[in-house]
Coordinates of C-alpha atoms in Angstrom, one line a residue:
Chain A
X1 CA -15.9 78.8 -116.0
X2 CA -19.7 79.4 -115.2
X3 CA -19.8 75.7 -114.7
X4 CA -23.6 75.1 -117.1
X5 CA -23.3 72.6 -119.0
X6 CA -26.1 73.3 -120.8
X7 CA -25.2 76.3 -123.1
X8 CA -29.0 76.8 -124.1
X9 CA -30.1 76.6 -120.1
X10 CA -27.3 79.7 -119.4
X11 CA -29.3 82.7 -117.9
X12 CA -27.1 85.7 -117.4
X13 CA -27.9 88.4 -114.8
X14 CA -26.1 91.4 -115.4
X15 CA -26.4 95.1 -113.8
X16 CA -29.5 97.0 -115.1
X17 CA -27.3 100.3 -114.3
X18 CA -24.6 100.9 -112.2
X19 CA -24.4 101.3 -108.7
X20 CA -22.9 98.9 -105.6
X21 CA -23.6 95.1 -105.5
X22 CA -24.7 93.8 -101.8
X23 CA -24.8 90.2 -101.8
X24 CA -26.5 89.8 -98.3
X25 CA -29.6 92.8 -97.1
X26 CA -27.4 93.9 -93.6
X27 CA -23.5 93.8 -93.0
X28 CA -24.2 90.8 -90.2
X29 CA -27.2 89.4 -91.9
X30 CA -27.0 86.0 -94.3
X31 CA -26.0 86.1 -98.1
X32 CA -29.0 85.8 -100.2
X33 CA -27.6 82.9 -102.3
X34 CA -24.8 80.7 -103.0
X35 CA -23.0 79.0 -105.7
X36 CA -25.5 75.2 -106.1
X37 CA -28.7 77.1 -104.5
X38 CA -31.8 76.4 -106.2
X39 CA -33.6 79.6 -106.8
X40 CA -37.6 80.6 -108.1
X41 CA -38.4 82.9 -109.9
X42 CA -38.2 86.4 -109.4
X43 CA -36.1 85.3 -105.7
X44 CA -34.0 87.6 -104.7
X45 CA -30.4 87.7 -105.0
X46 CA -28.6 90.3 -104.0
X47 CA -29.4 94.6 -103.9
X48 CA -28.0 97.1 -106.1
X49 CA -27.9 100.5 -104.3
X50 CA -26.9 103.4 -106.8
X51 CA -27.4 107.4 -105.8
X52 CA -28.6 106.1 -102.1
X53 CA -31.4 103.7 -103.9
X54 CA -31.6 100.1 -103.4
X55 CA -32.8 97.8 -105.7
X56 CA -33.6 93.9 -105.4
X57 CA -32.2 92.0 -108.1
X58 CA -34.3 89.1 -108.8
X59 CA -33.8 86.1 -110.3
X60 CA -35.6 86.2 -113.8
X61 CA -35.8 82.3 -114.3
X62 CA -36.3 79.3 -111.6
X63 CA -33.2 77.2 -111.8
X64 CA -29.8 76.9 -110.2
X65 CA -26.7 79.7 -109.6
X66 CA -23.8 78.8 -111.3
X67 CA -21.9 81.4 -110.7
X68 CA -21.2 84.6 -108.5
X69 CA -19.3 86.9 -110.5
X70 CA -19.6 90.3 -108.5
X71 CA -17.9 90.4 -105.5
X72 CA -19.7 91.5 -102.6
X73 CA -19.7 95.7 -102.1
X74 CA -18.1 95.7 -105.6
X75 CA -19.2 99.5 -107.2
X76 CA -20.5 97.6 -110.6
X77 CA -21.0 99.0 -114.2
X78 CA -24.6 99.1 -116.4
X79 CA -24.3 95.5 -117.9
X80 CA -21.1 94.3 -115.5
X81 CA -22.2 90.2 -114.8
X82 CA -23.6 89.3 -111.8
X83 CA -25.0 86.0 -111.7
X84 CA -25.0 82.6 -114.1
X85 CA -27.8 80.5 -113.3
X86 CA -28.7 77.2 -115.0
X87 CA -32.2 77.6 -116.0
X88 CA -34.5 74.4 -114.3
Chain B
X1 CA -13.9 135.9 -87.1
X2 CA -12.3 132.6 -88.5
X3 CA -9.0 131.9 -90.4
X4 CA -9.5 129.0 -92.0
X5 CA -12.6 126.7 -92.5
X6 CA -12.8 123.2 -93.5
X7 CA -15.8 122.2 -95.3
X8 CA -17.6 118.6 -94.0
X9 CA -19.6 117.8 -97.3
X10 CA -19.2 117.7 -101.0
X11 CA -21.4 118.5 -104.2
X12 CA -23.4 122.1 -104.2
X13 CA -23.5 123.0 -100.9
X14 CA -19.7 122.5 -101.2
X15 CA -19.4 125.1 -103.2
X16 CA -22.0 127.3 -102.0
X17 CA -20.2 127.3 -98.8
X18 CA -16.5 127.6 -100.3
X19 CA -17.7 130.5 -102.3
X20 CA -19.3 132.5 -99.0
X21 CA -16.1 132.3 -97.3
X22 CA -13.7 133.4 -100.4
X23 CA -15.8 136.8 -100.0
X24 CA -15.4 137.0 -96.6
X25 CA -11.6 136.7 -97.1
X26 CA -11.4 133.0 -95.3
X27 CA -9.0 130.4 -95.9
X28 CA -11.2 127.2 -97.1
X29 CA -10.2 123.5 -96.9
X30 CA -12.1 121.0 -98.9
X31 CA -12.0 117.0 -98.3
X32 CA -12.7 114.2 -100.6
X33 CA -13.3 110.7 -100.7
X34 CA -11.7 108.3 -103.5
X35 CA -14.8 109.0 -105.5
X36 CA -14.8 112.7 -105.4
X37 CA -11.1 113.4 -106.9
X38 CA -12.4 114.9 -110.1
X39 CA -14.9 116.8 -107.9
X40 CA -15.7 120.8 -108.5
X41 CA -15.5 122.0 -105.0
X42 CA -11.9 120.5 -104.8
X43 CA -10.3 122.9 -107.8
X44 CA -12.0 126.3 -105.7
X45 CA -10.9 125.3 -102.2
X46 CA -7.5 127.0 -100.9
X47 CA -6.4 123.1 -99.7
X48 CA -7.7 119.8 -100.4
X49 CA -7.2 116.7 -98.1
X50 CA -8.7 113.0 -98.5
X51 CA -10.8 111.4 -96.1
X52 CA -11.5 107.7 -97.4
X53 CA -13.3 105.4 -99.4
X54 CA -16.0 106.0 -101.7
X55 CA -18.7 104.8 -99.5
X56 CA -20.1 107.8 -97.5
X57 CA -19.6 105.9 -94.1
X58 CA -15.9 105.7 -94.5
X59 CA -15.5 109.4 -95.5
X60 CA -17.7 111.8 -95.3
X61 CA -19.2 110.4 -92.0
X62 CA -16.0 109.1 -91.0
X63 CA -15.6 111.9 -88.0
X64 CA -12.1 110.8 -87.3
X65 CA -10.8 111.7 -90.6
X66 CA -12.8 114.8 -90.6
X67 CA -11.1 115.8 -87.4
X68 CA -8.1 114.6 -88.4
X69 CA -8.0 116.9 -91.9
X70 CA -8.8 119.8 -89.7
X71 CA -5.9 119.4 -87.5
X72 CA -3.5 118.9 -89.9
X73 CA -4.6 121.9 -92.2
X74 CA -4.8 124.4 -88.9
X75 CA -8.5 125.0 -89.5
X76 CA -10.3 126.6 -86.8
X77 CA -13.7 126.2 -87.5
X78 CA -15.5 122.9 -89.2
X79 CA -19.2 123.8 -91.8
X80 CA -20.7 120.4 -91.9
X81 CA -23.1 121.7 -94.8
X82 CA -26.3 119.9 -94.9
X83 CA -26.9 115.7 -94.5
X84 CA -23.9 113.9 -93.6
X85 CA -22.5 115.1 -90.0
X86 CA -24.7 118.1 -90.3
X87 CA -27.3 117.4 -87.4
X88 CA -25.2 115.1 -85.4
X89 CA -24.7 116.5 -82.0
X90 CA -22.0 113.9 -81.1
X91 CA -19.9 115.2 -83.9
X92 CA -20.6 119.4 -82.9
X93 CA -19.3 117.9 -79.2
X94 CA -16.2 116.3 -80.7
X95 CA -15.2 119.6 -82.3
X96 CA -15.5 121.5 -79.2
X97 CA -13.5 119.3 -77.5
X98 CA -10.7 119.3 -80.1
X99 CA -11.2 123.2 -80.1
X100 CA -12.6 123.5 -83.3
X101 CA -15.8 125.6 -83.7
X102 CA -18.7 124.0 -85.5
X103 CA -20.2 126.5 -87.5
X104 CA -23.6 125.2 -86.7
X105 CA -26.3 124.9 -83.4
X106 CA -25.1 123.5 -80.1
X107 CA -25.3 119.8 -79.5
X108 CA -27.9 120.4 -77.1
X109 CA -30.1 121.8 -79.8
X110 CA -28.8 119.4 -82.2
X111 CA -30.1 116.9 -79.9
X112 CA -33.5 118.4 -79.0
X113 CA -34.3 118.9 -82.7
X114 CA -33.0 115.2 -83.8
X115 CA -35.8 113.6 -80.7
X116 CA -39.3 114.6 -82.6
X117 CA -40.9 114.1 -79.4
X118 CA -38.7 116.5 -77.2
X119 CA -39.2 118.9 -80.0
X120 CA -43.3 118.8 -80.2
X121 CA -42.6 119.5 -76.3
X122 CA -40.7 121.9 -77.1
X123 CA -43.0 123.5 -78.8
X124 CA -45.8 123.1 -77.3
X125 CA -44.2 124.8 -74.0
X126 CA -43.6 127.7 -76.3
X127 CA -47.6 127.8 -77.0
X128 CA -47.5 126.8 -80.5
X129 CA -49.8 124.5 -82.1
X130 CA -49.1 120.6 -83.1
X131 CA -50.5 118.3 -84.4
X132 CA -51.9 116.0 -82.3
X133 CA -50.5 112.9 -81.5
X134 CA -49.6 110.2 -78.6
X135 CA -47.7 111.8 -75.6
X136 CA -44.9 109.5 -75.8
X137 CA -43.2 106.8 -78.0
X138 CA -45.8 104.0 -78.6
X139 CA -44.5 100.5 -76.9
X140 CA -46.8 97.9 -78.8
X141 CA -49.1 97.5 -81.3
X142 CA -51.8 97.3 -78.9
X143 CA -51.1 100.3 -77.3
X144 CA -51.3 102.0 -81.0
X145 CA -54.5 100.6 -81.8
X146 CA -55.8 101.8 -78.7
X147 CA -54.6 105.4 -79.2
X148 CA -55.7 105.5 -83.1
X149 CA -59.4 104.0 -82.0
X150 CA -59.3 107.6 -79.6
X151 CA -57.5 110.0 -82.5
X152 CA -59.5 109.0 -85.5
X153 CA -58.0 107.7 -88.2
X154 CA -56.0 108.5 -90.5
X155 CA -52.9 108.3 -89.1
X156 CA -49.0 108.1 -89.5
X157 CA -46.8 106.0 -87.4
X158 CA -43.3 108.1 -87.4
X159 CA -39.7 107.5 -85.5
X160 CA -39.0 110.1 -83.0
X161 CA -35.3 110.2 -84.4
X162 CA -36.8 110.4 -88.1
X163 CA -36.1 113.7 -90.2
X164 CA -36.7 114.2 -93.6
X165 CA -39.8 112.3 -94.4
X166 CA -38.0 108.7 -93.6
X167 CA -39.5 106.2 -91.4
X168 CA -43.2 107.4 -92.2
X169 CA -46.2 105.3 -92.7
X170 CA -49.5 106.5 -93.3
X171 CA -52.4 104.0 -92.0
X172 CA -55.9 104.6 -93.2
X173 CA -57.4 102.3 -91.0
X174 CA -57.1 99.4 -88.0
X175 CA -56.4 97.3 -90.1
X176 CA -53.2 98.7 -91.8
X177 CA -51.9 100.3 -88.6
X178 CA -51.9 96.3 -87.7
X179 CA -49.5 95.8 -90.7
X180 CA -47.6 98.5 -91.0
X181 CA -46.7 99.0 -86.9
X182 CA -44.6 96.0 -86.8
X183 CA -42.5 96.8 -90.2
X184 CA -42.4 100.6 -89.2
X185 CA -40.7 99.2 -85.8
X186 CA -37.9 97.4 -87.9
X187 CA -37.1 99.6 -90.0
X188 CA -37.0 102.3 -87.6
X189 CA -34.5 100.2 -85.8
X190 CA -32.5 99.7 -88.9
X191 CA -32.2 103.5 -90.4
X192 CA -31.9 105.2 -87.1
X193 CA -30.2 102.6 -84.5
X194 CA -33.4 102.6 -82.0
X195 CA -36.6 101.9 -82.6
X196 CA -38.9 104.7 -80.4
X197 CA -42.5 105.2 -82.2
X198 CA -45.2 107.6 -82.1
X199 CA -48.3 108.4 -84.1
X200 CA -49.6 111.5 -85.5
X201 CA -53.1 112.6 -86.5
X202 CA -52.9 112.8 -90.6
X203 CA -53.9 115.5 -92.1
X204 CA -55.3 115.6 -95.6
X205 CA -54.0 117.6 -98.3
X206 CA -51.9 119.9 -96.2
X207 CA -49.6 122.3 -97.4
X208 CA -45.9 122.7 -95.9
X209 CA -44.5 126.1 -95.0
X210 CA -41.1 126.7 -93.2
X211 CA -39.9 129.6 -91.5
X212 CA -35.9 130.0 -91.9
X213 CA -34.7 131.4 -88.2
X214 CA -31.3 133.2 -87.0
X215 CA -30.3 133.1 -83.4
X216 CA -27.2 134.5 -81.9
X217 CA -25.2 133.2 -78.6
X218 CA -26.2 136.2 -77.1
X219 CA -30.1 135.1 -77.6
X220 CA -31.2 137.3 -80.1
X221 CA -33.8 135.5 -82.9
X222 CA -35.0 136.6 -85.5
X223 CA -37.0 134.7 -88.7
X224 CA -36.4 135.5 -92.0
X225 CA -39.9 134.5 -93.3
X226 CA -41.4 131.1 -95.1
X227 CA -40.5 128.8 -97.5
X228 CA -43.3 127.4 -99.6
X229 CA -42.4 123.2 -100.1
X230 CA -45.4 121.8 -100.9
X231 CA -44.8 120.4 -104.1
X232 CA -42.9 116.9 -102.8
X233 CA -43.0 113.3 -103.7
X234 CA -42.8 110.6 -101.0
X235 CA -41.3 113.6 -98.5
X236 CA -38.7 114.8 -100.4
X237 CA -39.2 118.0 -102.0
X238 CA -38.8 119.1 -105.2
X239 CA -40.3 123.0 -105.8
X240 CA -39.8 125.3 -103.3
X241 CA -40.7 129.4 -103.3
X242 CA -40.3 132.1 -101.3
X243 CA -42.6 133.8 -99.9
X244 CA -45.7 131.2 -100.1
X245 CA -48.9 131.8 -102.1
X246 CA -50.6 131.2 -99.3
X247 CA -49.2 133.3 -96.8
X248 CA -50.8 137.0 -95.8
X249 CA -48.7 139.3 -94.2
X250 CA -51.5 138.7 -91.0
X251 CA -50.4 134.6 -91.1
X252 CA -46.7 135.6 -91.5
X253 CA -46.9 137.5 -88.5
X254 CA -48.5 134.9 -86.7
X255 CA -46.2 131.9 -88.0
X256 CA -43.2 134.0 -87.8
X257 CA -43.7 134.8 -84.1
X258 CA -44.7 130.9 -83.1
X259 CA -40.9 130.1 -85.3
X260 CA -39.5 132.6 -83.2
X261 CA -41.0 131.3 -79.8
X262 CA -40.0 127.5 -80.2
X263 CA -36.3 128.9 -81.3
X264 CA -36.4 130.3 -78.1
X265 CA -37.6 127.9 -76.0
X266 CA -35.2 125.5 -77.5
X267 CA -32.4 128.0 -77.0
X268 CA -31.5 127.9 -80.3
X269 CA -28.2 129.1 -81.8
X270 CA -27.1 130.2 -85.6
X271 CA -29.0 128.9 -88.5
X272 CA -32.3 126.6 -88.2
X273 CA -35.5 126.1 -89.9
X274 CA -39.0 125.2 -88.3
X275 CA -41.4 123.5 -90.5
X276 CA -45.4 123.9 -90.4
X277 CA -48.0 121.9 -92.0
X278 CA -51.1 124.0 -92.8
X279 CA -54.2 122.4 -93.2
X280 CA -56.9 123.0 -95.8
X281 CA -58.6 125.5 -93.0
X282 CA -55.7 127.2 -92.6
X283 CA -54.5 126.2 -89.2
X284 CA -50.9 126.0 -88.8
X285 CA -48.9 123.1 -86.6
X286 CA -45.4 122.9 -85.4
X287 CA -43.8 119.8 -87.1
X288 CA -40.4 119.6 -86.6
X289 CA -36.6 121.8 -86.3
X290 CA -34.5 121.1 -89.3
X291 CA -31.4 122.3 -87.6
X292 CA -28.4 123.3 -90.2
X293 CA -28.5 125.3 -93.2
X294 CA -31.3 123.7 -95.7
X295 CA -31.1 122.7 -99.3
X296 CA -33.5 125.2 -100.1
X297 CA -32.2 128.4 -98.7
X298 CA -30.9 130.0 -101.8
X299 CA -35.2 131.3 -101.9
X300 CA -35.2 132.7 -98.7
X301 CA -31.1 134.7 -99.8
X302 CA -33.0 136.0 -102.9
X303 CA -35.7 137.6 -101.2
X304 CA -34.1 139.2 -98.4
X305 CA -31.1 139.5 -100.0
X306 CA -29.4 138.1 -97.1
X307 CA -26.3 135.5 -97.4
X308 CA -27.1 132.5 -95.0
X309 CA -24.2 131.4 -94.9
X310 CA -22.4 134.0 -94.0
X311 CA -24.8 134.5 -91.4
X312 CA -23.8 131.1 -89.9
X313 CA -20.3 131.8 -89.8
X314 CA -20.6 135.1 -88.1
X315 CA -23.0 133.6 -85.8
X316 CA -20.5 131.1 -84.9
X317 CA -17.8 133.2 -84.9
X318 CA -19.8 135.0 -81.3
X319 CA -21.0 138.0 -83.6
X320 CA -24.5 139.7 -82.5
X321 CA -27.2 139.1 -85.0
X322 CA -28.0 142.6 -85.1
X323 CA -31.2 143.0 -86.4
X324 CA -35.1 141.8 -86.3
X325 CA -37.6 140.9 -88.7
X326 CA -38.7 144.7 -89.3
X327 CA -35.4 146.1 -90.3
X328 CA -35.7 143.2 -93.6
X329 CA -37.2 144.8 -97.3
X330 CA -38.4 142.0 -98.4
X331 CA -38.6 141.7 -102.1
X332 CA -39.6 140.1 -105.2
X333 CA -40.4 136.5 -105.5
X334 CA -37.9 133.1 -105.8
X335 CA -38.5 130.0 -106.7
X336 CA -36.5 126.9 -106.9
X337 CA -36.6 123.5 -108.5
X338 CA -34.2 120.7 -108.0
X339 CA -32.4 119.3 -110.3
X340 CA -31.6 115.3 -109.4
X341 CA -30.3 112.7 -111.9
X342 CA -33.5 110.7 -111.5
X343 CA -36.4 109.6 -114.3
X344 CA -39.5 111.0 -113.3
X345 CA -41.3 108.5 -116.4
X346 CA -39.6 105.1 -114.4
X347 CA -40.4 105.7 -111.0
X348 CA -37.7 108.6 -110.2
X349 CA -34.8 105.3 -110.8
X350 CA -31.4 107.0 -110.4
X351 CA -29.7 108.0 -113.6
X352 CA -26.1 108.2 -112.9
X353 CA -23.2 108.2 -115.9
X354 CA -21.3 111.2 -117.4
X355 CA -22.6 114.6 -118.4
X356 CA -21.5 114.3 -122.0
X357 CA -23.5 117.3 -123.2
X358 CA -23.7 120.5 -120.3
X359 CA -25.1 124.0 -121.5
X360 CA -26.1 125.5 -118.1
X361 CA -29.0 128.1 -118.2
X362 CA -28.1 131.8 -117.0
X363 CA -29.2 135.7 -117.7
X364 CA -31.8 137.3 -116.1
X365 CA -33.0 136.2 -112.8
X366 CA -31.5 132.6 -112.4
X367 CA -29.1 131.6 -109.7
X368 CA -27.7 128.1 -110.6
X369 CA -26.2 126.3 -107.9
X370 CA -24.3 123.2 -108.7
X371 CA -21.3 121.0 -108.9
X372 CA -21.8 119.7 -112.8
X373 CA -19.6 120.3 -115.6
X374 CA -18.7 118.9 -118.8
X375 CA -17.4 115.2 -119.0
X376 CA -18.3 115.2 -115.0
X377 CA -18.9 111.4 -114.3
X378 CA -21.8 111.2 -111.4
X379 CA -20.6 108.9 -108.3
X380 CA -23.1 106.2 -107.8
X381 CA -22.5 106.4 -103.9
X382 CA -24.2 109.8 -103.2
X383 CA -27.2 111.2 -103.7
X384 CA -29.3 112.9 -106.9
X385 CA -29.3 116.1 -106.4
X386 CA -27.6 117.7 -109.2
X387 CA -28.1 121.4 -109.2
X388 CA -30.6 123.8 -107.8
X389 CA -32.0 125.7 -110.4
X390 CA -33.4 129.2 -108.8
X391 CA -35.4 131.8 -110.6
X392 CA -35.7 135.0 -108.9
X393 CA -38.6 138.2 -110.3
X394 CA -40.4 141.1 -108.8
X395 CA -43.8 138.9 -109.2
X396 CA -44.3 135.0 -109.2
X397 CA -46.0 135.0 -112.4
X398 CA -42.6 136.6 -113.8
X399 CA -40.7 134.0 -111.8
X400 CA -42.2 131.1 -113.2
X401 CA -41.5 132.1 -116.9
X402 CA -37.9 132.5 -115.6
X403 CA -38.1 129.4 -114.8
X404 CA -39.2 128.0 -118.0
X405 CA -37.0 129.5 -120.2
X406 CA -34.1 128.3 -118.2
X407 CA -35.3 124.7 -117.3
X408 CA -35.6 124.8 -121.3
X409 CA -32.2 126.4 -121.9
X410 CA -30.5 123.6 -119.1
X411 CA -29.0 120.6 -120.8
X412 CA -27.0 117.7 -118.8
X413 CA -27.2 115.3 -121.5
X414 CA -27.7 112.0 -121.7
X415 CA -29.0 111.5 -118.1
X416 CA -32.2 111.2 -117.1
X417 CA -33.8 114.7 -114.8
X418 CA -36.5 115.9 -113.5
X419 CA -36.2 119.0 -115.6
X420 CA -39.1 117.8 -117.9
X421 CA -41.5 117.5 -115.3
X422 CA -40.9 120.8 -113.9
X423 CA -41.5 122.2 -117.2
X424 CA -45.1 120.4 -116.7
X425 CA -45.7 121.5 -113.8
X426 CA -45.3 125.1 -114.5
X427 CA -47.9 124.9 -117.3
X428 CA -50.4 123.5 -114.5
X429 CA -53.3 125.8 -114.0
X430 CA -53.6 125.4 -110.2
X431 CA -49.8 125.6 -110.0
X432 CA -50.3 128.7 -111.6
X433 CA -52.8 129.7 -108.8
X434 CA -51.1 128.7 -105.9
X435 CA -53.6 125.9 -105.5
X436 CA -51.8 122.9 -104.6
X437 CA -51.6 120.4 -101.5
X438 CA -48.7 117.8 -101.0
X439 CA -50.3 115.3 -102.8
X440 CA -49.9 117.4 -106.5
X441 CA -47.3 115.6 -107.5
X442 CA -49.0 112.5 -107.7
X443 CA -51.1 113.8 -110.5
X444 CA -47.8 114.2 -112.8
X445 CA -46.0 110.5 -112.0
X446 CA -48.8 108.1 -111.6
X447 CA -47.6 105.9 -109.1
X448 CA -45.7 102.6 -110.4
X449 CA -44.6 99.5 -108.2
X450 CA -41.9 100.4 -105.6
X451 CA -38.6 100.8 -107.2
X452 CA -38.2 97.9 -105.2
X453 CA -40.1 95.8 -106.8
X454 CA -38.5 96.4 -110.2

């Protein structure tokens, strides 16, 4: 399903607490990423606001997302999956 | 007086409002969103009604639904709390026009107090001090520089439809009000729809002191004296006492008559606050007009012994206000802290989960004003504020070991509070004194990256 095929280059990025998953920084603004974007290090992929705090989530390796798995304005769980990205 | 109120907001205040209007014998409807079913102030209302989605811009500020819940339960008068719909003078005009009071000021003051600038005016027509700053919003970054070069620096930039201690940036020097102008316009723009700027001198280590006002429709004002909030952290505070170590009776006086004035040069009706920053001389400037009921009132109800909100609701309901300044006994001293679900050793990051573990404080001298309870699952969509833990003593020196022993005795396990830095903080000798500046907290949470940047 997350598409690597690479089981050893699989880089999960999963909710450091709850709160609600933005994939783009305004309602009529871009999306951060896409499925096939090459990302750096520490890029930013989407904001996690929880209690009226935002948060950048950042991409912890440089390689490739894989996979979306939140959907956009989903209210997500600590540890809910939010991003597969083949490490480069 | 009213029949039947329906309260705008959710959490404490919910409660707190719910509870003023049980005594006075009025019916109380409470809405919800989807993520406030299991909510406290739901189970004491007479009547509950939802209003929408978790996220607070489809319910509680969704002021169609609001209006809608109000017509359909027969209420006749709408308390908006505080945040949400609170200061928005295109919602106090809506209820007008539908026939609903709005237990609240007008939406002419609403709308002087929400433009900084008209309000410094304001002021300033009433003879009260400001701080200085430029005349009107600032266009370009040229025209700051230029201004700043003939202030002095240090300055802040601010957005004259800012309110509580958003949109501020301090600039040391040229070079950062370079920097920081451009950024401050966008995100002015983005937080508060437009994008007006002005700069204010900065003043070092000031302290902040608030004067809590009652008006009537018939003109009457009286203040009920200060609020000590000094001890804040980015703007957002977190200790507040009434009265203020700070304050003689001679100052009182003084700042209690300019609070006065500027309430009645901005024709100010029911319940309002006007905040002061007092610098290290002890010169006192106008700041701003919080204009609804403020988290911190419980302080100001525990030393005059006065319920604020009931006040509000006869005010609105055309009652006269009755009484001045000199008929009050003030006594005794109150202090409280607040509560919020955040980790004072990460940065204050929001804690949110489920309160597995509750054993609230009481006895003696504490007011506890809050919306927890046992296996109570915090919504990730609002704020932090959990409860407001208020200590209350003939002396502050016996208020503050209230305080202690109940911070110690208050447990809302496992999430993360600010409980154990208050319990520093009272141990701190110039706490202790009364010797602090809005800058003390800093000395507890050494500042880490933004929580941005995590």
């Amino acid at each position: 399903m997350s598409g690597a095929q690479n089981p050893s280059k699989r880089v999960e990025v999963r909710a450091p607490m709850s709160g609600v998953f933005y994939r783009r920084p305004g309602p009529d603004q871009e999306t951060y990423v896409e499925v096939g974007d090459p990302v750096r290090k520490k890029q930013v992929l989407a904001l996690l606001e929880t209690m009226k705090v935002f948060q950048s989530v950042k991409s912890p390796v440089a390689g490739k997302i894989m996979e979306i798995a939140a959907q956009n304005e989903a209210a997500l769980k600590d540890n809910d999956l939010m991003f597969v990205i083949e490490k480069a | 007086m009213f029949r039947k109120i329906l309260i705008a907001n959710r959490g404490e205040i919910a409660l707190r409002i719910i509870r003023s209007c049980r005594e006075m014998g009025v019916l109380t409807v409470a809405v919800c969103s989807e993520a406030d079913q299991d909510s406290l102030h739901l189970s004491l209302a007479h009547e509950r009604v939802g209003i929408g989605p978790p996220p607070s811009q489809k319910s509680y500020l969704n002021l169609e639904n609001i209006l809608k819940a109000a017509k359909e339960t027969g209420a006749d008068a709408i308390h908006p709390g505080y945040g949400y719909l609170a200061e928005r003078a295109d919602f106090a005009a809506r209820c007008e026009a539908e026939g609903l009071a709005f237990i609240g000021p007008t939406p002419g003051n609403l709308k002087l107090a929400g433009d900084k600038l008209a309000a410094k005016t304001t002021a300033v027509s009433a003879g009260v001090p400001v701080i200085p700053s430029s005349p009107g919003p600032v266009a370009t970054v040229q025209d700051a520089v230029a201004m700043c070069g003939e202030m002095g620096y240090p300055v802040m930039i601010k957005s004259a439809a800012g309110g509580g201690g958003r949109g501020i940036r301090m600039c040391e020097d040229e070079a950062t009000l370079l920097e920081e102008f451009p950024i401050a316009r966008m995100e002015s723009g983005a937080s508060f729809g437009r994008d007006a700027l002005y700069i204010e001198k900065f003043i070092p280590q000031p302290r902040h002191i608030e004067f809590q006002v009652l008006s009537d429709t018939q003109g009457h004002v009286t203040h009920l004296g200060e609020r000590e909030c000094t001890i804040q952290r980015r703007f957002q505070k977190l200790i507040e006492e009434s009265p203020s170590p700070l304050v003689t009776p001679q100052l009182r006086r003084e700042m209690g008559d300019a609070a006065v004035a500027v309430a009645e040069a901005a024709h100010y009706v029911n319940a309002g606050t006007v905040e002061f920053l007092v610098d290290p001389d002890g010169h006192y400037y106008f700041m701003e007009i919080n204009a609804r009921i403020q988290v911190e009132h419980p302080v100001t109800e525990l030393t005059t012994g006065i319920d604020l909100v009931k006040e509000q609701i006869r005010l609105a309901s055309g009652e006269p206000l009755g009484y001045g300044f000199d008929d009050l006994h003030l006594r005794g001293w109150a202090m409280e802290c607040r509560i919020n679900a955040e980790d004072p050793d990460r940065n204050f990051a929001p804690c949110p989960g489920t309160v597995a573990r509750y054993r609230p404080p009481g006895g003696f001298g504490v007011r506890l004003d809050t919306h927890l309870y046992q296996g109570y699952e915090l919504p990730i969509f609002y704020d932090s504020l959990l409860a407001k833990l208020v200590a209350y003593d003939l002396t502050r020196e016996g208020a503050v070991e209230i305080m202690k022993r109940a911070l110690r005795e208050f447990i809302i396990e496992p999430i993360k509070t600010t409980i154990p830095l208050y319990l520093r903080v009272m141990e701190d000798p110039r706490f202790l004194q009364g010797d602090f500046h809005t800058g003390f907290i800093q000395d507890f949470v050494p500042e880490e990256a933004d929580a941005d940047e995590a």
